[in-house]
mmCIF file of C-alpha atoms in Angstrom:
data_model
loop_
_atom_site.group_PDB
_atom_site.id
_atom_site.type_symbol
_atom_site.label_atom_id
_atom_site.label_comp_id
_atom_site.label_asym_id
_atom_site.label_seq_id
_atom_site.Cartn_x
_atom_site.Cartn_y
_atom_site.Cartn_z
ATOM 1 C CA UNK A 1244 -2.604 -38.554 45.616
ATOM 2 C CA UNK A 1245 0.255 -36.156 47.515
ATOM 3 C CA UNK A 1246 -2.505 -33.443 47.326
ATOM 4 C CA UNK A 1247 -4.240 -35.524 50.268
ATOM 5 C CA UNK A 1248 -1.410 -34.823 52.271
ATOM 6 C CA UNK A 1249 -1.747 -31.189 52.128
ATOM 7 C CA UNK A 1250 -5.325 -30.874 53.592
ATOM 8 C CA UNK A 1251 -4.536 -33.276 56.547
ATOM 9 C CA UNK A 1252 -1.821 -30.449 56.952
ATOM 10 C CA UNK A 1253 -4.542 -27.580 56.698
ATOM 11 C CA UNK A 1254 -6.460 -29.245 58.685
ATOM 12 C CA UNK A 1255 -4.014 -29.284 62.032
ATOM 13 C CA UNK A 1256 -2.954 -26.300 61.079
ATOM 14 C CA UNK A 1257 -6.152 -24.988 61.447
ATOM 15 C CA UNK A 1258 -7.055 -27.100 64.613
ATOM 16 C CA UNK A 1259 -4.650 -25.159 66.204
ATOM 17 C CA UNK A 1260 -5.329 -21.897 65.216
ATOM 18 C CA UNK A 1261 -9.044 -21.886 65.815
ATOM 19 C CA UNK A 1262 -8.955 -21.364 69.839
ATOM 20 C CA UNK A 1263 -6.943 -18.020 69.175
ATOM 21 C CA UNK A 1264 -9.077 -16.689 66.328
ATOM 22 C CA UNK A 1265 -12.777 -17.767 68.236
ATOM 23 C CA UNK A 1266 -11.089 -16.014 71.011
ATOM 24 C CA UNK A 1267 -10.066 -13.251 69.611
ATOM 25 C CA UNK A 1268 -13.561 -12.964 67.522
ATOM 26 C CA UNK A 1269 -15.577 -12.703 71.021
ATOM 27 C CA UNK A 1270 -12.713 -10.379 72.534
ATOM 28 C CA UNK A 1271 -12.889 -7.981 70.264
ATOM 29 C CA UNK A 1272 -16.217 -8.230 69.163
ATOM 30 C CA UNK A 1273 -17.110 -7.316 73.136
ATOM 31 C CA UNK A 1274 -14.315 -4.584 72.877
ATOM 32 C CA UNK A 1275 -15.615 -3.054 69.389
ATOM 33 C CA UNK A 1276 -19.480 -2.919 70.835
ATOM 34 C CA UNK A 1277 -18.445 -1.223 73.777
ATOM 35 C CA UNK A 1278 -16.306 1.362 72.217
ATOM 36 C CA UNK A 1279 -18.829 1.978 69.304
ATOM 37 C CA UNK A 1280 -21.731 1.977 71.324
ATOM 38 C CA UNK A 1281 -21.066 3.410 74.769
ATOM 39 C CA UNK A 1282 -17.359 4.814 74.761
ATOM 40 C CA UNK A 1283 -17.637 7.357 71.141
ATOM 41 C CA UNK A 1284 -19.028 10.652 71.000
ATOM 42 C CA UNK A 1285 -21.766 11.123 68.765
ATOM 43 C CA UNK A 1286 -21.106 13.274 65.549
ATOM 44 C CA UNK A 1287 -21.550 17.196 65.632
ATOM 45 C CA UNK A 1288 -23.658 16.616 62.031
ATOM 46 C CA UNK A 1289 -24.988 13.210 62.053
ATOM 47 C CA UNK A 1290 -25.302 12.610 65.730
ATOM 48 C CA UNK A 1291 -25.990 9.118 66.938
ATOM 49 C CA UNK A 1292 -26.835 7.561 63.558
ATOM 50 C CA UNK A 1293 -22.864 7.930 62.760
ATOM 51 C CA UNK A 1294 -22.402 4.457 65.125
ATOM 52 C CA UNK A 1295 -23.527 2.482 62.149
ATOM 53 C CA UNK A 1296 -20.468 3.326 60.777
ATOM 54 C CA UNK A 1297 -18.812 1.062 62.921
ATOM 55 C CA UNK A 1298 -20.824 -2.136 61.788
ATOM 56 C CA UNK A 1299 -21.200 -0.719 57.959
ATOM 57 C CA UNK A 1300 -17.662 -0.264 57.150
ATOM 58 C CA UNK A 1301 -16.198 -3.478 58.063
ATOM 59 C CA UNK A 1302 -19.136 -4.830 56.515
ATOM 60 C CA UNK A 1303 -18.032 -3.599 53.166
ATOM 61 C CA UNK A 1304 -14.750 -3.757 54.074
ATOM 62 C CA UNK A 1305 -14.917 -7.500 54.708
ATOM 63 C CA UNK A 1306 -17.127 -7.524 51.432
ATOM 64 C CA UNK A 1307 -14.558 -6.665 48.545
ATOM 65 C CA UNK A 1308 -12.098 -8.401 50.809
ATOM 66 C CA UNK A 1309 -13.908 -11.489 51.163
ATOM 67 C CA UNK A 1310 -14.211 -11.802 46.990
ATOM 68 C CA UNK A 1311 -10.665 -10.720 46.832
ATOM 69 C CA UNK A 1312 -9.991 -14.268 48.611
ATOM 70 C CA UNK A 1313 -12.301 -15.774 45.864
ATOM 71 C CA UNK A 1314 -10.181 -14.430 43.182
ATOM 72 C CA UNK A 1315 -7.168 -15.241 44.245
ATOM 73 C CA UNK A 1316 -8.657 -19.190 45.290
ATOM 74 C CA UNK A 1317 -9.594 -19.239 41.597
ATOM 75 C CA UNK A 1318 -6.231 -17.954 39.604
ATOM 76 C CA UNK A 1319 -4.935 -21.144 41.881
ATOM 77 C CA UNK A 1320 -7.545 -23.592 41.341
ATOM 78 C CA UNK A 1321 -7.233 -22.323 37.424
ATOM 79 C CA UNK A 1322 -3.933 -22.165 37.038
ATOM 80 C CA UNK A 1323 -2.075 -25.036 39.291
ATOM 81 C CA UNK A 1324 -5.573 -26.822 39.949
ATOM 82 C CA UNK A 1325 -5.027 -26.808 43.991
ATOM 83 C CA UNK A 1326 -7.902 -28.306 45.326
ATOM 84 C CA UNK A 1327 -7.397 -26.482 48.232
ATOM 85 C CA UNK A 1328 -7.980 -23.093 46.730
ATOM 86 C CA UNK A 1329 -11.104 -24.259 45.060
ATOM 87 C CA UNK A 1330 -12.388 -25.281 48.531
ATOM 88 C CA UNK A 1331 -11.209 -22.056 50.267
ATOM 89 C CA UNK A 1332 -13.226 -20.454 47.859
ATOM 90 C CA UNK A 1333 -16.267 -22.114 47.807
ATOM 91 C CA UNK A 1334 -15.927 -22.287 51.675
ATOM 92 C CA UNK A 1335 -15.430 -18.262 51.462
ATOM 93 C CA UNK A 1336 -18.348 -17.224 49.051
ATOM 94 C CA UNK A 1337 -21.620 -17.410 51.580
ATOM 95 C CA UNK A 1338 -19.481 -14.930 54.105
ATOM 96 C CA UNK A 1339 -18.783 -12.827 51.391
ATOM 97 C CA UNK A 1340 -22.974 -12.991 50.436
ATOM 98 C CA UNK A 1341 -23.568 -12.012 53.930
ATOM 99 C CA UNK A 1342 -21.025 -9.196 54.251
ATOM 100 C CA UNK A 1343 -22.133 -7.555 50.830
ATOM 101 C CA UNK A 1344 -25.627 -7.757 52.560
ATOM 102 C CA UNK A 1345 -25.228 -6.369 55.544
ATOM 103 C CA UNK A 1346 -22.919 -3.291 53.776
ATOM 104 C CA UNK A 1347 -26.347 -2.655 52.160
ATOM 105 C CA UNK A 1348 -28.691 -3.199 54.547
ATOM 106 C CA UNK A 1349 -26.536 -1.024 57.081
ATOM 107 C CA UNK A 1350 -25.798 1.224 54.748
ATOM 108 C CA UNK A 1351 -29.476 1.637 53.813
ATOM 109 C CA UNK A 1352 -30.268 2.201 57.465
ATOM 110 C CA UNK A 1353 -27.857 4.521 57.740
ATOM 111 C CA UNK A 1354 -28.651 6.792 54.299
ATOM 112 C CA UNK A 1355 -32.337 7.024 55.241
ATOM 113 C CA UNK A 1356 -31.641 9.257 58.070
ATOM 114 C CA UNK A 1357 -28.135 11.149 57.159
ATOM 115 C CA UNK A 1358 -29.538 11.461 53.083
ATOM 116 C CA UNK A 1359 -33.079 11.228 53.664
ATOM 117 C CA UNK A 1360 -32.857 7.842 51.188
ATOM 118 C CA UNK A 1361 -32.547 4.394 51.360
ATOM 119 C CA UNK A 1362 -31.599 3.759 48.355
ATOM 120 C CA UNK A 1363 -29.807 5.624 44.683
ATOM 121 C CA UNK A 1364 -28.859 4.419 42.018
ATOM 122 C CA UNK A 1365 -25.096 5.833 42.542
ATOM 123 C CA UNK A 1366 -22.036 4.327 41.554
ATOM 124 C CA UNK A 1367 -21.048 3.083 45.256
ATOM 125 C CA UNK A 1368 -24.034 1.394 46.081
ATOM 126 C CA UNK A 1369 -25.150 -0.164 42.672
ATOM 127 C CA UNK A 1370 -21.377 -1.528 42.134
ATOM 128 C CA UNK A 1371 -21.724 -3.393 45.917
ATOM 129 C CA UNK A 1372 -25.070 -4.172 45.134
ATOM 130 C CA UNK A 1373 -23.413 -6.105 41.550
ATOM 131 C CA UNK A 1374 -20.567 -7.829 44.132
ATOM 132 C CA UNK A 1375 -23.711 -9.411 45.902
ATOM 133 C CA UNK A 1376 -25.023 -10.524 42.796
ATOM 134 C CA UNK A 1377 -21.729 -11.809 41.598
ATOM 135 C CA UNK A 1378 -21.723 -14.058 45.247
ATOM 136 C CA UNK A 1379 -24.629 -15.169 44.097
ATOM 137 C CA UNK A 1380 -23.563 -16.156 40.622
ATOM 138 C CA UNK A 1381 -20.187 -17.974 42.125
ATOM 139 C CA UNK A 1382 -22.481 -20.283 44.699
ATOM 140 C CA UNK A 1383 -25.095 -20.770 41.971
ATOM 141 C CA UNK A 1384 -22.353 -21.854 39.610
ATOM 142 C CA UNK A 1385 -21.416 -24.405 42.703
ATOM 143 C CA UNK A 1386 -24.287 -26.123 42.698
ATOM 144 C CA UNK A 1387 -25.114 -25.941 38.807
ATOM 145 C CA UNK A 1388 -22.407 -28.960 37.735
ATOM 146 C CA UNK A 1389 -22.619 -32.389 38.992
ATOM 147 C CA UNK A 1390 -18.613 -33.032 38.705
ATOM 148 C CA UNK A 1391 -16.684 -31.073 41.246
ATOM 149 C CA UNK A 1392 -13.972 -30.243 38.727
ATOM 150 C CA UNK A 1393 -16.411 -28.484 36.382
ATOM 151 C CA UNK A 1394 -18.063 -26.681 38.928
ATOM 152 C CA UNK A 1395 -14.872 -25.272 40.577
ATOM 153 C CA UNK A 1396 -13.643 -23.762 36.850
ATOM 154 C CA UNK A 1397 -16.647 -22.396 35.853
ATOM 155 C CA UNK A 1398 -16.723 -20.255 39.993
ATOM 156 C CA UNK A 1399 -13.194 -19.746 39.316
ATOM 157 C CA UNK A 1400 -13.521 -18.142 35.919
ATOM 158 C CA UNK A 1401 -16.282 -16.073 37.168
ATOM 159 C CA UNK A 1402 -14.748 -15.131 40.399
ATOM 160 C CA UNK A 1403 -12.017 -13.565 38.331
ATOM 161 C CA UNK A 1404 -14.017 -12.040 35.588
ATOM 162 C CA UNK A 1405 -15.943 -10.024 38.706
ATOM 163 C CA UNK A 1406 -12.464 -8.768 40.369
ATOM 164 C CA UNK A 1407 -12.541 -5.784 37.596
ATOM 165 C CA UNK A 1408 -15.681 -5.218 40.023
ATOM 166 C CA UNK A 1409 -13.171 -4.440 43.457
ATOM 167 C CA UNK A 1410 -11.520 -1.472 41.689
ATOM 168 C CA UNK A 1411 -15.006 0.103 40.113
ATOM 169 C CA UNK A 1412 -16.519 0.103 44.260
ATOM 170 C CA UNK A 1413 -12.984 1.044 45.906
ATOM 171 C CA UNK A 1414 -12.672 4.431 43.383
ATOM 172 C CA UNK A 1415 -16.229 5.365 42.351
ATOM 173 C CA UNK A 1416 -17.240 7.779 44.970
ATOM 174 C CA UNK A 1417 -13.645 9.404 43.312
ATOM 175 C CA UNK A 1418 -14.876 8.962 39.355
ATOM 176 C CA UNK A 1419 -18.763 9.857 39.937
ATOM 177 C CA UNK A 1420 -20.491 12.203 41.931
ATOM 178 C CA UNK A 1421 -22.548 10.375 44.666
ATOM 179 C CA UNK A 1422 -24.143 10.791 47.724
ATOM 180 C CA UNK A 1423 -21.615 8.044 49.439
ATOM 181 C CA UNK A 1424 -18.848 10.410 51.323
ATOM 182 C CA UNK A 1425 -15.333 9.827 49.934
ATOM 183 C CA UNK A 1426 -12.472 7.336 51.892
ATOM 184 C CA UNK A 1427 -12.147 8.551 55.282
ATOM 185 C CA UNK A 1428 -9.602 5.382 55.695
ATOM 186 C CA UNK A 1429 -7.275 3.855 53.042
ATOM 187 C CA UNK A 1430 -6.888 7.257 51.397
ATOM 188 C CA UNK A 1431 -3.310 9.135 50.571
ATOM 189 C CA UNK A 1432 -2.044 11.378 53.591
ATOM 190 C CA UNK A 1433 -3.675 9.241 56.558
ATOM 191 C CA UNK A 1434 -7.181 8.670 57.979
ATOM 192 C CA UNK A 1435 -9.449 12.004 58.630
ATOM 193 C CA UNK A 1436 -11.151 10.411 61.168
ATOM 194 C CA UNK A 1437 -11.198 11.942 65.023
ATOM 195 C CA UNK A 1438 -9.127 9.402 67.058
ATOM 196 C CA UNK A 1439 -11.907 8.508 69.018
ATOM 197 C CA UNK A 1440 -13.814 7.187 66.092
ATOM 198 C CA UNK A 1441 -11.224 5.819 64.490
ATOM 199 C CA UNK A 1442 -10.466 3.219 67.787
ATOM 200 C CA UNK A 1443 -13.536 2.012 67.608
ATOM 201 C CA UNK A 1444 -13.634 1.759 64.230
ATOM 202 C CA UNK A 1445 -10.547 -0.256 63.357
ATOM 203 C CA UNK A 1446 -11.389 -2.776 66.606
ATOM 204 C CA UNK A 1447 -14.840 -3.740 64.649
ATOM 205 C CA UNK A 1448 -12.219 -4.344 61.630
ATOM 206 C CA UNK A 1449 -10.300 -6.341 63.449
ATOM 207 C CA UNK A 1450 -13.233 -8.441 64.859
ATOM 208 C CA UNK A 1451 -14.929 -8.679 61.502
ATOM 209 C CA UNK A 1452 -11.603 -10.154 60.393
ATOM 210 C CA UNK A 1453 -10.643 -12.654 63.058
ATOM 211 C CA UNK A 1454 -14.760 -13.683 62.684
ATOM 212 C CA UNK A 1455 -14.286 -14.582 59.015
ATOM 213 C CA UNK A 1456 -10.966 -16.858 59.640
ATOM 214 C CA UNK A 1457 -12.733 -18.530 62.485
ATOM 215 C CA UNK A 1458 -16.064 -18.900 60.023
ATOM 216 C CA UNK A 1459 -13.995 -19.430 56.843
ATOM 217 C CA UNK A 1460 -11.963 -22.524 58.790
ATOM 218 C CA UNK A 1461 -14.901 -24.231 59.742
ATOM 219 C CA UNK A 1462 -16.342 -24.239 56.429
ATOM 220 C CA UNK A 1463 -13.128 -25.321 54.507
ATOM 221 C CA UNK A 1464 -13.044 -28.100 57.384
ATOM 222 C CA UNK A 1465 -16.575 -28.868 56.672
ATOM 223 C CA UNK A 1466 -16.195 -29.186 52.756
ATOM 224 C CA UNK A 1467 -12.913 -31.417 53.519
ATOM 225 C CA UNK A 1468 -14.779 -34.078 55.637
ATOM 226 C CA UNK A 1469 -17.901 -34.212 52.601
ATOM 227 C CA UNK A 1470 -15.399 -34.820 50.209
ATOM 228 C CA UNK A 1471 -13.533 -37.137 51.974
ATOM 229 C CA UNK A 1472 -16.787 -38.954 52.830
ATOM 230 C CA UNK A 1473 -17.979 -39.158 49.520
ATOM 231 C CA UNK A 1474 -14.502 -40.491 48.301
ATOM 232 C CA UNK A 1475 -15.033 -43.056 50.933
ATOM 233 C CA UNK A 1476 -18.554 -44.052 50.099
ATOM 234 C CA UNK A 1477 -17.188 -44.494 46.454
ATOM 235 C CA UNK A 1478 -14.744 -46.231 47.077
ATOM 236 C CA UNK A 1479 -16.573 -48.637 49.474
ATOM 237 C CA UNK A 1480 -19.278 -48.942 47.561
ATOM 238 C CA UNK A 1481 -17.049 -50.518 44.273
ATOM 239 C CA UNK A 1482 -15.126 -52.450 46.979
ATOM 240 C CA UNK B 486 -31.272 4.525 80.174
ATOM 241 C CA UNK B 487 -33.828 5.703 77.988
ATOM 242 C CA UNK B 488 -31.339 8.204 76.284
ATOM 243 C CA UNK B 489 -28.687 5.005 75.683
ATOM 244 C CA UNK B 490 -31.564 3.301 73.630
ATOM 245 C CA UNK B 491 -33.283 6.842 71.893
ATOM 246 C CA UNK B 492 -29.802 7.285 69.893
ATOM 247 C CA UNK B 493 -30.337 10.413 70.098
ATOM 248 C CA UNK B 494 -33.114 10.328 68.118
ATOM 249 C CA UNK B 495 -31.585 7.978 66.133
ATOM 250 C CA UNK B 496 -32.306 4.484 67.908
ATOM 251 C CA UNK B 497 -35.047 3.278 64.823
ATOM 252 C CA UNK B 498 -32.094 3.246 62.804
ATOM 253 C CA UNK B 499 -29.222 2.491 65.051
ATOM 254 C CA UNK B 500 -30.720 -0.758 66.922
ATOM 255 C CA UNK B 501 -32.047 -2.702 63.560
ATOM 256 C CA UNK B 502 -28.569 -2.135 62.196
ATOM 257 C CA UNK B 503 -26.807 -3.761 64.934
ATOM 258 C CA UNK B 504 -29.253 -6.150 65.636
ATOM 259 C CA UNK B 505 -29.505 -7.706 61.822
ATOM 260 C CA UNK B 506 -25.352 -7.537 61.713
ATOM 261 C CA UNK B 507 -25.526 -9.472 64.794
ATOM 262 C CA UNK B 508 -28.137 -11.958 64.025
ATOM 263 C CA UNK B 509 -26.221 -12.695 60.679
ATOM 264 C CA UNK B 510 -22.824 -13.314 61.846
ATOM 265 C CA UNK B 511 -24.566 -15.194 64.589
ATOM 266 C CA UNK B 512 -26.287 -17.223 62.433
ATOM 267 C CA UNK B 513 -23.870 -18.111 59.670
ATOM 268 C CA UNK B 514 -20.966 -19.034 62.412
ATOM 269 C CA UNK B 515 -23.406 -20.934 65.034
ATOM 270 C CA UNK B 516 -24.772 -23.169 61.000
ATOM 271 C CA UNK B 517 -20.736 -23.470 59.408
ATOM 272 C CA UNK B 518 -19.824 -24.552 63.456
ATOM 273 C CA UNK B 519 -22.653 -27.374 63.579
ATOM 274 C CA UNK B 520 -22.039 -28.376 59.959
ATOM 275 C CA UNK B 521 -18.285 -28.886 60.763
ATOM 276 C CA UNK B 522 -19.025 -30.724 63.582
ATOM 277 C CA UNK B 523 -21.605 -32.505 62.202
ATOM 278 C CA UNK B 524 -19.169 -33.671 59.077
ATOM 279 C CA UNK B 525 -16.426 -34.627 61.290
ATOM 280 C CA UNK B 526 -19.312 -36.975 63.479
ATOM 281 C CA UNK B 527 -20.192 -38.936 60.055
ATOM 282 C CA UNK B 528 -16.475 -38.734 59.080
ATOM 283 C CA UNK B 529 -15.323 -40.389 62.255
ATOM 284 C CA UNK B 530 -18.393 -42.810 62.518
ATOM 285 C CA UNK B 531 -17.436 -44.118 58.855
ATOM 286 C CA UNK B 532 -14.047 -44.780 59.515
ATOM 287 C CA UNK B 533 -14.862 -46.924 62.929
ATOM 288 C CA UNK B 534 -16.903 -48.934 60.903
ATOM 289 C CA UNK B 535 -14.531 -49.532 58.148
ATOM 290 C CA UNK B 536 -12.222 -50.587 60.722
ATOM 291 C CA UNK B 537 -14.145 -52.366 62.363
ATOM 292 C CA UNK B 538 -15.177 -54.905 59.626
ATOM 293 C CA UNK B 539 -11.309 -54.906 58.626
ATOM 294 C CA UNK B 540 -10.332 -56.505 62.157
ATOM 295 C CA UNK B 541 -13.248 -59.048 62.517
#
């Protein structure tokens, strides 16, 4: 039973964090559009097409980091069987689908013109397009199992057989040639980006981030109250 | 105006990018906001009830 104790604790923890992060989300969503749209030069090469940058990297940024929060919710839900974690991480998964989407569509949109392709078969894209299909697999694996317990081992064992996945999309434009350009970001010796890209750039970051902990606590909150309900039907029903 | 929404060229491209990011996030936060709320409705209906047959 003392695990009950600890989601009434997540639970006003989170109450009071929300009104910052759904703040923040609108705040710097408003900031980021301004600055990527209006306030950014376009690039000398790829002109105005390079704004989709700003909504396609924190896309797949928010992607791998969304199923690195799946991974780690299922080494805990494996390993001290936290029911927490197993919630986080079912309450995570769906944002996750959506990022990996949007990386591709957005990234699509933006190879047509700047490659003259939607689509190859490269390493970059068909390793993201494998992280959307391992989303899938994880919510699939949900729903497949009557007993919550089941279900939450077999998402956790295959949210952690997919993490070898993370490394394969962070270092393949490195390991193969591709079309996809190289880390302008997170690489060794600093971002290449021109400072007024990279404001923009790291504001949509931000916003994508703050929007997933505001999404991500309403969905844990969500999954709480069902269980809690259903433990209370239960209960009243034997009663 | 009209060079704002060209893109440069580049506005077929640009617009449905922002657009479909926008719709999504809009969409998934406006459903995981009303589901939340709509949990905690049941949640707090459920326990009135139980309380209230415990006191009559």
């Amino acid at each position: 039973m003392h695990w009950l104790a600890n989601p009434a604790r997540f639970v006003r923890l989170a109450d009071r964090i929300l009104p910052f992060v759904l703040g923040a989300t609108i705040v710097l969503f408003a900031l980021g559009l301004y600055f990527a749209l209006v306030a950014s030069p376009a690039d000398y090469q790829q002109g105005d097409s390079v704004r989709i940058m700003y909504i396609h990297v924190p896309s797949a940024y928010m992607a791998s980091a969304t199923y690195l929060v799946l991974a780690v919710a299922g080494f805990v839900t494996l390993v001290w069987r936290h029911p927490l974690a197993a919630v986080a991480g079912k309450a995570a998964a769906p944002l996750g689908l959506a990022f990996t989407g949007l990386a591709l569509a957005t990234g699509s949109l933006w190879g047509k013109p700047t490659w003259g392709t939607w689509w190859v078969w490269d390493a970059r894209l068909t390793s993201v397009l494998v992280l959307f299909f391992l989303y899938l697999g994880y919510m699939a694996l949900w729903g497949a199992f009557e007993d919550r317990d089941k279900a939450s081992r077999a998402a956790s064992i295959l949210a952690l057989v997919g993490v070898v996945n993370l490394p394969i999309i962070k270092f393949s434009v490195d390991w193969w040639n591709t079309l996809h350009q190289p880390a302008s970001l997170l690489r060794a010796g600093g971002p290449t980006l021109d400072p007024s890209m990279l404001r923009p750039l790291l504001i949509m970051i931000a916003a994508f981030t703050v929007y997933f902990v505001t999404v991500w606590i309403w969905r844990i909150k969500a999954e709480l109250a069902e269980i809690k309900l259903s433990n209370l039907s239960r209960r009243g029903g034997a009663g | 105006m009209t060079g704002f929404l060209d893109m440069g060229g580049y506005g077929l491209f640009v617009w449905p990018a922002y657009a479909l990011v926008f719709a999504i996030l809009f969409g998934v936060g406006l459903a995981s906001w009303r589901r939340e709320r709509q949990k905690a409705r049941l949640l707090a209906e459920f326990e009135r009830r139980r309380h209230g047959k415990g006191e009559r």
